[in-house]
Amino acid sequence: MKALENKIDFVVLVSVANANPNGDPLNGNRPRTTYTGNGEISDVCIKRKIRNRLQDMGERIFVQSDERCDDGFNSLSDRAGKTITSYASKDDYAAQACAQWFDVRAFGQVFAYKKGKDKDKESVSVGVRGPVSIHQAISVSPVDINSMQITKSVNSEPTDDGKKSSDTMGSKHMVEFGLYKIKGAINVQLAEKTGVTEEDTEKIKECLRTLFINDSSSARPDGSMEVVKLYWWKHNNKIGQYSSAKVHNALQITQKQGVTYPKSVEDYEITLTALEGLEPEVIDGI
């Protein structure tokens, strides 16, 4: 496998129509928004989707969701302790973890587990810094959130009077329309430490292009979330020809004149400023 030698920046444009891209558990699971009313998707949520796509592609993942567990371990501590059974140093532990799990070498991980009941099992305290950094996604314009009351046709628990209980009532929230911008970068210096290769970055690119495959739910029906475009800048050196901020800001998105409430991607003007010597690869979503 070829070692990564070029810094990478990327931007993903995601459209959301009548879906809840990322509910806030502290706010009744309403779609996350900023104080200015713009929609928001946390970086943790985005990384979860990338991990799921990597699993679909056959990669080993350390931070697995319960319903996607494919190795029989029911906790991170078990997965770590029963996979890495001996190590010479913290650096050796980190190297083994990066070799074992794609998401560890890409995103990093903190291994901090107490000594178990098994006397041979040592406590672990190791930190790995990953080269792939992802911002939280923010919508270009403020979003409108629609809410509806929903009911179940049957009680979850029996009632004395046979009537519907309070748990049959609920609410469902969705973003009417939003165009979200995901920004990220891949750092070569950290990639050299964790072992991320050119092949790994191509897999991450494919995950971003196909981000919402096998991700549908009642809150995100199939077709309600779509990768519109993926912009992929590959620099000609390790530190980058331009800062990530300048690269990300080269992509400007504004509402077209006369549009008050955007309803589709066509309501936006997308402008890509040329950066001398750095041409992005522009990829359509699936």
Coordinates of N, CA and C in Angstrom, one line a residue, residues 7 19 58 63 80 85 111-112 122 125 142 155 162 177 179 183 189 206 226 234 236 245 266 285:
K7 N -1.5 16.3 1.2 CA -2.6 16.7 2.1 C -3.9 16.8 1.2
A19 N -36.8 15.6 6.2 CA -36.1 14.6 7.0 C -35.5 15.2 8.2
G58 N -16.6 -3.9 4.1 CA -15.8 -5.0 4.6 C -14.6 -4.6 5.5
V63 N -15.4 1.4 16.7 CA -16.6 2.0 17.3 C -17.8 1.6 16.5
A80 N -11.4 -4.1 22.6 CA -9.9 -3.8 22.7 C -9.1 -4.8 23.4
T85 N -4.0 -8.4 23.0 CA -3.8 -9.2 24.2 C -2.4 -8.9 24.8
F111 N -8.1 5.1 24.2 CA -8.3 3.8 24.9 C -8.0 4.1 26.4
A112 N -9.0 4.1 27.2 CA -8.9 4.3 28.6 C -9.8 3.4 29.4
E122 N -4.5 -6.0 31.9 CA -4.0 -4.7 32.4 C -4.9 -3.6 32.1
S125 N -4.4 3.0 28.9 CA -4.6 4.5 28.8 C -3.7 4.9 27.6
P142 N -30.9 29.5 7.0 CA -31.8 29.0 8.1 C -32.8 28.0 7.6
N155 N -51.3 0.1 22.7 CA -50.5 0.5 23.9 C -49.2 -0.3 24.0
G162 N -58.4 0.0 29.7 CA -58.4 -0.4 28.3 C -58.3 0.7 27.3
F177 N -36.5 21.8 4.0 CA -35.4 21.7 3.0 C -34.2 22.4 3.6
L179 N -29.7 22.8 2.6 CA -28.5 22.5 1.9 C -27.3 22.6 2.9
K183 N -17.4 20.0 5.8 CA -16.0 20.3 5.5 C -15.0 19.3 6.2
Q189 N 1.0 14.3 8.2 CA 1.9 14.0 9.3 C 1.2 13.0 10.2
E206 N -15.0 7.4 -1.3 CA -16.2 6.6 -1.7 C -17.3 6.6 -0.7
E226 N -29.5 13.4 0.3 CA -28.7 13.2 -0.9 C -27.4 13.9 -0.9
K234 N -6.6 17.7 -3.7 CA -5.4 16.9 -3.4 C -4.2 17.8 -3.6
N236 N -0.1 19.2 -3.7 CA 1.1 18.6 -4.2 C 2.2 18.5 -3.2
A245 N -8.7 26.4 5.5 CA -9.7 27.5 5.6 C -9.8 28.1 4.2
E266 N -31.4 24.0 -6.8 CA -31.4 25.0 -7.9 C -31.7 26.4 -7.4
G285 N -22.8 12.9 -6.3 CA -23.2 11.8 -5.4 C -23.8 10.7 -6.1

